[in-house]
Amino acid sequence: MDYFLINGGKRLRGPVEINGAKNAALPIMAASILCEGEVVLHGVPDLADVRTMEVLLNKLGVKTTRENGTTLRLKVEDEMNCHADYDLVRRMRASVCVMGPLLAKRRKSQVSMPGGCAIGDRPINLHVLGLQGLGADADLVGGDVFLKAKRLRGAELFLGGPFGSTVTGTANVMMAATLAEGTTIIESAACEPEVVDLANFLNACGARISGHGSPRVTIEGVKELAGGEHTVIPDRIEAGTFIIAAAITNGELRIRNCRLEHLLAVVDRLRQVGVNIEREDEEVVVSSARRLEPIEVTSQPYPGFPTDLQAQMMALLSLADGNSVITEKIYPDRFMHVAELSRLGAKLRKEGPTVIVEGVKRLIGAPVMASDLRASAALVLAGLVAKGETRVNRVYHIDRGYERIERRLRALGAEIERQNESEE
Ligand code: EPU
């Protein structure tokens, strides 16, 4: 198993290019199931999760070919198999994104129900409710959700849940509705840029979707979708992670391929902390004052502060000059990083979905354990500034969502090495 060794205390400096968004690429790849023709996607990051989605699509009869590093071609060759099995779904929850496309195109889908994961209970009831609303019959047998429908009919659907809208749930229902008869209205749709990117891709293939990016999305069903060519949006969470890396190391980064308009809540909070974030031509330049102000931050559905940057923000605020308050409104149990950051000397007190962060003068390196993708990013950030050596174990979590992060950090001046336990 790989781990990172980080020798903290180096200021990061220089340019860094942001890759295409994992959470946009995955549902768009799944959407290729709907298409008659070839799909050509540009800006597809080379990540473990993307490779898992390729394996799943291959099993479902979609041929995938990678070209020039970031271009992926997808073409349906066989429509017999409609089963996303437990082995793949448990490895990657985003596998559920094939549910809507399989149902709409092949009239049935069998997708293993994802279990719990390190960030808490993650149900898919809203996905299933939405697809039932379009006319599907649903059954749960042997841990698999079976959906079938002779035909789907447009409907008015409410997709809000106790924690707000659902990102992949909106994606699933939107994809299915593109081939339904008549018009579908999704109320309380997720407004995340990744949902907008998916809608733009589907429209490029001949779908008729409007209102995406707002809580009310309208989909007029069409008979078929052709193929299409599309460039995936830059990853706002990866960009946010590098912005925080600049801030925590008191460095200066020039971030390329970054859509600041997707990060307004993050920019707002970070400016309060004392981080300078300016757009200069095609780059976003980030630098930071030595003194970090404490703040309050609450994760919310887009355009609020993203839950996927909550852990990284906690690493930064653990070094602020005073007490900060972090509240998690999307996944109230997404706090596995609290105990690990504490091992580095962060002073954190968890009370329900809130963590009080008492700023300390310095963090001190230690062995820590990555528990999920974003928690591991937070541990790497903390390691970059901690005094001495930090060993981050189980970095396969970070490989799911950040492409060759250690090489990119090293190019910016960090001392970070990937090692393998079996080589010791
Ligand atoms: N929820 C329900 N019922 C459902 C679906 C969701 O109650 O049927 C609840 C969830 O438990 C949660 C909230 O609604 O409290 C939002 O969950 P959502 O469905 O929006 O999450 P997701 O679609 O499963 C995506 C990202 C996550 C990101 C969340 C929130 C992908 C592939 N995943 O998950 O990304 O945290 O939206 O923004 O797009 C990550 O990249 O590290 C990651 C976990």
mmCIF file of N, CA and C in Angstrom, residues 125-205:
data_model
loop_
_atom_site.group_PDB
_atom_site.id
_atom_site.type_symbol
_atom_site.label_atom_id
_atom_site.label_comp_id
_atom_site.label_asym_id
_atom_site.label_seq_id
_atom_site.Cartn_x
_atom_site.Cartn_y
_atom_site.Cartn_z
ATOM 1 N N ASN A 125 -32.344 7.004 -2.035
ATOM 2 C CA ASN A 125 -33.807 6.968 -2.133
ATOM 3 C C ASN A 125 -34.353 8.008 -3.107
ATOM 4 N N LEU A 126 -33.701 9.177 -3.173
ATOM 5 C CA LEU A 126 -34.238 10.229 -4.057
ATOM 6 C C LEU A 126 -34.024 9.886 -5.530
ATOM 7 N N HIS A 127 -32.917 9.184 -5.821
ATOM 8 C CA HIS A 127 -32.681 8.733 -7.208
ATOM 9 C C HIS A 127 -33.852 7.833 -7.629
ATOM 10 N N VAL A 128 -34.129 6.853 -6.737
ATOM 11 C CA VAL A 128 -35.143 5.841 -7.070
ATOM 12 C C VAL A 128 -36.529 6.492 -7.145
ATOM 13 N N LEU A 129 -36.820 7.389 -6.188
ATOM 14 C CA LEU A 129 -38.124 8.075 -6.202
ATOM 15 C C LEU A 129 -38.329 8.852 -7.495
ATOM 16 N N GLY A 130 -37.271 9.537 -7.919
ATOM 17 C CA GLY A 130 -37.351 10.336 -9.148
ATOM 18 C C GLY A 130 -37.608 9.441 -10.358
ATOM 19 N N LEU A 131 -36.913 8.316 -10.417
ATOM 20 C CA LEU A 131 -37.074 7.420 -11.575
ATOM 21 C C LEU A 131 -38.441 6.729 -11.527
ATOM 22 N N GLN A 132 -38.922 6.444 -10.322
ATOM 23 C CA GLN A 132 -40.292 5.906 -10.200
ATOM 24 C C GLN A 132 -41.293 6.957 -10.688
ATOM 25 N N GLY A 133 -41.011 8.205 -10.375
ATOM 26 C CA GLY A 133 -41.875 9.296 -10.830
ATOM 27 C C GLY A 133 -41.985 9.357 -12.348
ATOM 28 N N LEU A 134 -40.948 8.871 -13.044
ATOM 29 C CA LEU A 134 -40.982 8.839 -14.513
ATOM 30 C C LEU A 134 -41.655 7.563 -15.021
ATOM 31 N N GLY A 135 -42.093 6.699 -14.088
ATOM 32 C CA GLY A 135 -42.864 5.523 -14.497
ATOM 33 C C GLY A 135 -42.171 4.198 -14.295
ATOM 34 N N ALA A 136 -40.999 4.188 -13.649
ATOM 35 C CA ALA A 136 -40.284 2.912 -13.475
ATOM 36 C C ALA A 136 -40.856 2.131 -12.288
ATOM 37 N N ASP A 137 -40.814 0.801 -12.387
ATOM 38 C CA ASP A 137 -41.102 -0.061 -11.241
ATOM 39 C C ASP A 137 -39.785 -0.332 -10.544
ATOM 40 N N ALA A 138 -39.806 -0.305 -9.221
ATOM 41 C CA ALA A 138 -38.555 -0.516 -8.479
ATOM 42 C C ALA A 138 -38.705 -1.649 -7.482
ATOM 43 N N ASP A 139 -37.631 -2.433 -7.335
ATOM 44 C CA ASP A 139 -37.592 -3.545 -6.388
ATOM 45 C C ASP A 139 -36.205 -3.623 -5.783
ATOM 46 N N LEU A 140 -36.123 -4.075 -4.546
ATOM 47 C CA LEU A 140 -34.801 -4.296 -3.955
ATOM 48 C C LEU A 140 -34.665 -5.786 -3.688
ATOM 49 N N VAL A 141 -33.751 -6.443 -4.384
ATOM 50 C CA VAL A 141 -33.551 -7.891 -4.197
ATOM 51 C C VAL A 141 -32.057 -8.164 -4.052
ATOM 52 N N GLY A 142 -31.704 -8.845 -2.990
ATOM 53 C CA GLY A 142 -30.306 -9.233 -2.784
ATOM 54 C C GLY A 142 -29.354 -8.039 -2.760
ATOM 55 N N GLY A 143 -29.830 -6.916 -2.264
ATOM 56 C CA GLY A 143 -28.970 -5.726 -2.186
ATOM 57 C C GLY A 143 -28.875 -4.957 -3.489
ATOM 58 N N ASP A 144 -29.590 -5.418 -4.517
ATOM 59 C CA ASP A 144 -29.587 -4.697 -5.799
ATOM 60 C C ASP A 144 -30.915 -3.973 -6.005
ATOM 61 N N VAL A 145 -30.847 -2.769 -6.549
ATOM 62 C CA VAL A 145 -32.062 -2.051 -6.930
ATOM 63 C C VAL A 145 -32.377 -2.415 -8.384
ATOM 64 N N PHE A 146 -33.536 -3.027 -8.593
ATOM 65 C CA PHE A 146 -33.985 -3.374 -9.950
ATOM 66 C C PHE A 146 -34.985 -2.312 -10.397
ATOM 67 N N LEU A 147 -34.745 -1.738 -11.562
ATOM 68 C CA LEU A 147 -35.713 -0.786 -12.114
ATOM 69 C C LEU A 147 -36.087 -1.253 -13.502
ATOM 70 N N LYS A 148 -37.370 -1.152 -13.824
ATOM 71 C CA LYS A 148 -37.735 -1.435 -15.210
ATOM 72 C C LYS A 148 -38.928 -0.571 -15.616
ATOM 73 N N ALA A 149 -39.039 -0.350 -16.915
ATOM 74 C CA ALA A 149 -40.154 0.451 -17.439
ATOM 75 C C ALA A 149 -40.262 0.194 -18.936
ATOM 76 N N LYS A 150 -41.466 -0.091 -19.408
ATOM 77 C CA LYS A 150 -41.635 -0.250 -20.867
ATOM 78 C C LYS A 150 -41.351 1.080 -21.538
ATOM 79 N N ARG A 151 -41.880 2.135 -20.919
ATOM 80 C CA ARG A 151 -41.511 3.473 -21.387
ATOM 81 C C ARG A 151 -41.560 4.459 -20.221
ATOM 82 N N LEU A 152 -40.776 5.519 -20.357
ATOM 83 C CA LEU A 152 -40.762 6.536 -19.305
ATOM 84 C C LEU A 152 -41.608 7.716 -19.771
ATOM 85 N N ARG A 153 -42.318 8.312 -18.823
ATOM 86 C CA ARG A 153 -43.154 9.479 -19.158
ATOM 87 C C ARG A 153 -42.709 10.674 -18.334
ATOM 88 N N GLY A 154 -42.639 11.835 -18.976
ATOM 89 C CA GLY A 154 -42.256 13.065 -18.285
ATOM 90 C C GLY A 154 -43.184 13.336 -17.105
ATOM 91 N N ALA A 155 -42.660 13.975 -16.066
ATOM 92 C CA ALA A 155 -43.473 14.236 -14.867
ATOM 93 C C ALA A 155 -42.901 15.439 -14.126
ATOM 94 N N GLU A 156 -43.705 15.955 -13.197
ATOM 95 C CA GLU A 156 -43.192 17.016 -12.325
ATOM 96 C C GLU A 156 -42.694 16.350 -11.051
ATOM 97 N N LEU A 157 -41.426 16.561 -10.742
ATOM 98 C CA LEU A 157 -40.798 15.836 -9.636
ATOM 99 C C LEU A 157 -40.172 16.800 -8.649
ATOM 100 N N PHE A 158 -40.270 16.470 -7.371
ATOM 101 C CA PHE A 158 -39.574 17.237 -6.344
ATOM 102 C C PHE A 158 -38.435 16.372 -5.822
ATOM 103 N N LEU A 159 -37.197 16.857 -5.953
ATOM 104 C CA LEU A 159 -36.042 16.019 -5.589
ATOM 105 C C LEU A 159 -35.287 16.501 -4.355
ATOM 106 N N GLY A 160 -35.939 17.356 -3.559
ATOM 107 C CA GLY A 160 -35.274 17.839 -2.337
ATOM 108 C C GLY A 160 -35.295 16.769 -1.249
ATOM 109 N N GLY A 161 -34.274 16.748 -0.406
ATOM 110 C CA GLY A 161 -34.226 15.815 0.721
ATOM 111 C C GLY A 161 -33.910 16.577 1.988
ATOM 112 N N PRO A 162 -33.710 15.868 3.085
ATOM 113 C CA PRO A 162 -33.461 16.529 4.364
ATOM 114 C C PRO A 162 -32.188 17.376 4.372
ATOM 115 N N PHE A 163 -31.245 17.072 3.456
ATOM 116 C CA PHE A 163 -29.998 17.848 3.419
ATOM 117 C C PHE A 163 -29.900 18.684 2.152
ATOM 118 N N GLY A 164 -31.052 18.967 1.558
ATOM 119 C CA GLY A 164 -31.062 19.788 0.344
ATOM 120 C C GLY A 164 -31.191 18.931 -0.894
ATOM 121 N N SER A 165 -30.633 19.432 -1.992
ATOM 122 C CA SER A 165 -30.768 18.739 -3.268
ATOM 123 C C SER A 165 -29.763 17.593 -3.335
ATOM 124 N N THR A 166 -29.905 16.724 -4.337
ATOM 125 C CA THR A 166 -28.939 15.647 -4.527
ATOM 126 C C THR A 166 -28.267 15.784 -5.890
ATOM 127 N N VAL A 167 -26.935 15.767 -5.876
ATOM 128 C CA VAL A 167 -26.172 16.031 -7.097
ATOM 129 C C VAL A 167 -26.323 14.865 -8.082
ATOM 130 N N THR A 168 -25.911 13.655 -7.674
ATOM 131 C CA THR A 168 -25.987 12.541 -8.620
ATOM 132 C C THR A 168 -27.438 12.082 -8.811
ATOM 133 N N GLY A 169 -28.308 12.357 -7.824
ATOM 134 C CA GLY A 169 -29.734 12.054 -8.003
ATOM 135 C C GLY A 169 -30.320 12.912 -9.116
ATOM 136 N N THR A 170 -29.998 14.210 -9.102
ATOM 137 C CA THR A 170 -30.453 15.103 -10.178
ATOM 138 C C THR A 170 -29.897 14.616 -11.516
ATOM 139 N N ALA A 171 -28.618 14.218 -11.504
ATOM 140 C CA ALA A 171 -27.982 13.746 -12.745
ATOM 141 C C ALA A 171 -28.721 12.525 -13.288
ATOM 142 N N ASN A 172 -29.013 11.570 -12.406
ATOM 143 C CA ASN A 172 -29.680 10.333 -12.830
ATOM 144 C C ASN A 172 -31.047 10.608 -13.447
ATOM 145 N N VAL A 173 -31.845 11.437 -12.756
ATOM 146 C CA VAL A 173 -33.211 11.690 -13.229
ATOM 147 C C VAL A 173 -33.169 12.531 -14.511
ATOM 148 N N MET A 174 -32.249 13.496 -14.552
ATOM 149 C CA MET A 174 -32.124 14.330 -15.754
ATOM 150 C C MET A 174 -31.744 13.476 -16.962
ATOM 151 N N MET A 175 -30.798 12.554 -16.763
ATOM 152 C CA MET A 175 -30.367 11.700 -17.882
ATOM 153 C C MET A 175 -31.524 10.826 -18.361
ATOM 154 N N ALA A 176 -32.265 10.238 -17.397
ATOM 155 C CA ALA A 176 -33.380 9.366 -17.791
ATOM 156 C C ALA A 176 -34.453 10.167 -18.524
ATOM 157 N N ALA A 177 -34.719 11.383 -18.040
ATOM 158 C CA ALA A 177 -35.814 12.186 -18.612
ATOM 159 C C ALA A 177 -35.524 12.638 -20.041
ATOM 160 N N THR A 178 -34.246 12.647 -20.444
ATOM 161 C CA THR A 178 -33.951 13.092 -21.825
ATOM 162 C C THR A 178 -34.639 12.200 -22.848
ATOM 163 N N LEU A 179 -34.849 10.910 -22.500
ATOM 164 C CA LEU A 179 -35.470 9.988 -23.463
ATOM 165 C C LEU A 179 -36.915 9.639 -23.067
ATOM 166 N N ALA A 180 -37.484 10.365 -22.084
ATOM 167 C CA ALA A 180 -38.873 10.066 -21.686
ATOM 168 C C ALA A 180 -39.837 10.736 -22.677
ATOM 169 N N GLU A 181 -41.064 10.251 -22.679
ATOM 170 C CA GLU A 181 -42.083 10.901 -23.516
ATOM 171 C C GLU A 181 -42.585 12.132 -22.780
ATOM 172 N N GLY A 182 -42.578 13.285 -23.435
ATOM 173 C CA GLY A 182 -43.117 14.490 -22.805
ATOM 174 C C GLY A 182 -42.084 15.212 -21.949
ATOM 175 N N THR A 183 -42.615 16.135 -21.141
ATOM 176 C CA THR A 183 -41.740 17.075 -20.425
ATOM 177 C C THR A 183 -41.616 16.716 -18.951
ATOM 178 N N THR A 184 -40.397 16.806 -18.459
ATOM 179 C CA THR A 184 -40.134 16.580 -17.025
ATOM 180 C C THR A 184 -39.683 17.894 -16.398
ATOM 181 N N ILE A 185 -40.206 18.151 -15.221
ATOM 182 C CA ILE A 185 -39.697 19.307 -14.456
ATOM 183 C C ILE A 185 -39.124 18.774 -13.150
ATOM 184 N N ILE A 186 -37.846 19.065 -12.913
ATOM 185 C CA ILE A 186 -37.245 18.695 -11.625
ATOM 186 C C ILE A 186 -37.214 19.944 -10.763
ATOM 187 N N GLU A 187 -37.922 19.866 -9.650
ATOM 188 C CA GLU A 187 -37.941 20.976 -8.697
ATOM 189 C C GLU A 187 -36.974 20.619 -7.570
ATOM 190 N N SER A 188 -36.256 21.621 -7.047
ATOM 191 C CA SER A 188 -35.205 21.394 -6.049
ATOM 192 C C SER A 188 -34.049 20.577 -6.657
ATOM 193 N N ALA A 189 -33.775 20.861 -7.907
ATOM 194 C CA ALA A 189 -32.639 20.213 -8.586
ATOM 195 C C ALA A 189 -31.339 20.761 -8.010
ATOM 196 N N ALA A 190 -30.290 19.939 -8.042
ATOM 197 C CA ALA A 190 -28.970 20.427 -7.635
ATOM 198 C C ALA A 190 -28.484 21.450 -8.671
ATOM 199 N N CYS A 191 -27.829 22.508 -8.183
ATOM 200 C CA CYS A 191 -27.380 23.591 -9.069
ATOM 201 C C CYS A 191 -25.874 23.527 -9.304
ATOM 202 N N GLU A 192 -25.219 22.493 -8.848
ATOM 203 C CA GLU A 192 -23.757 22.379 -8.929
ATOM 204 C C GLU A 192 -23.278 22.523 -10.377
ATOM 205 N N PRO A 193 -22.110 23.129 -10.587
ATOM 206 C CA PRO A 193 -21.562 23.282 -11.944
ATOM 207 C C PRO A 193 -21.422 21.943 -12.677
ATOM 208 N N GLU A 194 -21.233 20.850 -11.914
ATOM 209 C CA GLU A 194 -21.072 19.530 -12.550
ATOM 210 C C GLU A 194 -22.395 19.077 -13.180
ATOM 211 N N VAL A 195 -23.516 19.463 -12.558
ATOM 212 C CA VAL A 195 -24.837 19.133 -13.125
ATOM 213 C C VAL A 195 -25.051 19.960 -14.401
ATOM 214 N N VAL A 196 -24.623 21.215 -14.347
ATOM 215 C CA VAL A 196 -24.741 22.093 -15.519
ATOM 216 C C VAL A 196 -23.892 21.535 -16.667
ATOM 217 N N ASP A 197 -22.699 21.063 -16.335
ATOM 218 C CA ASP A 197 -21.813 20.521 -17.375
ATOM 219 C C ASP A 197 -22.449 19.296 -18.029
ATOM 220 N N LEU A 198 -23.052 18.460 -17.207
ATOM 221 C CA LEU A 198 -23.735 17.272 -17.741
ATOM 222 C C LEU A 198 -24.877 17.694 -18.679
ATOM 223 N N ALA A 199 -25.674 18.683 -18.242
ATOM 224 C CA ALA A 199 -26.793 19.142 -19.079
ATOM 225 C C ALA A 199 -26.262 19.710 -20.399
ATOM 226 N N ASN A 200 -25.177 20.458 -20.328
ATOM 227 C CA ASN A 200 -24.601 21.023 -21.561
ATOM 228 C C ASN A 200 -24.143 19.913 -22.495
ATOM 229 N N PHE A 201 -23.540 18.879 -21.923
ATOM 230 C CA PHE A 201 -23.113 17.733 -22.744
ATOM 231 C C PHE A 201 -24.333 17.073 -23.397
ATOM 232 N N LEU A 202 -25.368 16.815 -22.577
ATOM 233 C CA LEU A 202 -26.564 16.139 -23.109
ATOM 234 C C LEU A 202 -27.199 16.984 -24.217
ATOM 235 N N ASN A 203 -27.255 18.299 -24.007
ATOM 236 C CA ASN A 203 -27.821 19.180 -25.047
ATOM 237 C C ASN A 203 -26.989 19.121 -26.327
ATOM 238 N N ALA A 204 -25.673 19.002 -26.159
ATOM 239 C CA ALA A 204 -24.797 18.905 -27.352
ATOM 240 C C ALA A 204 -25.095 17.612 -28.119
ATOM 241 N N CYS A 205 -25.647 16.626 -27.429
ATOM 242 C CA CYS A 205 -25.988 15.340 -28.085
ATOM 243 C C CYS A 205 -27.427 15.339 -28.599
#
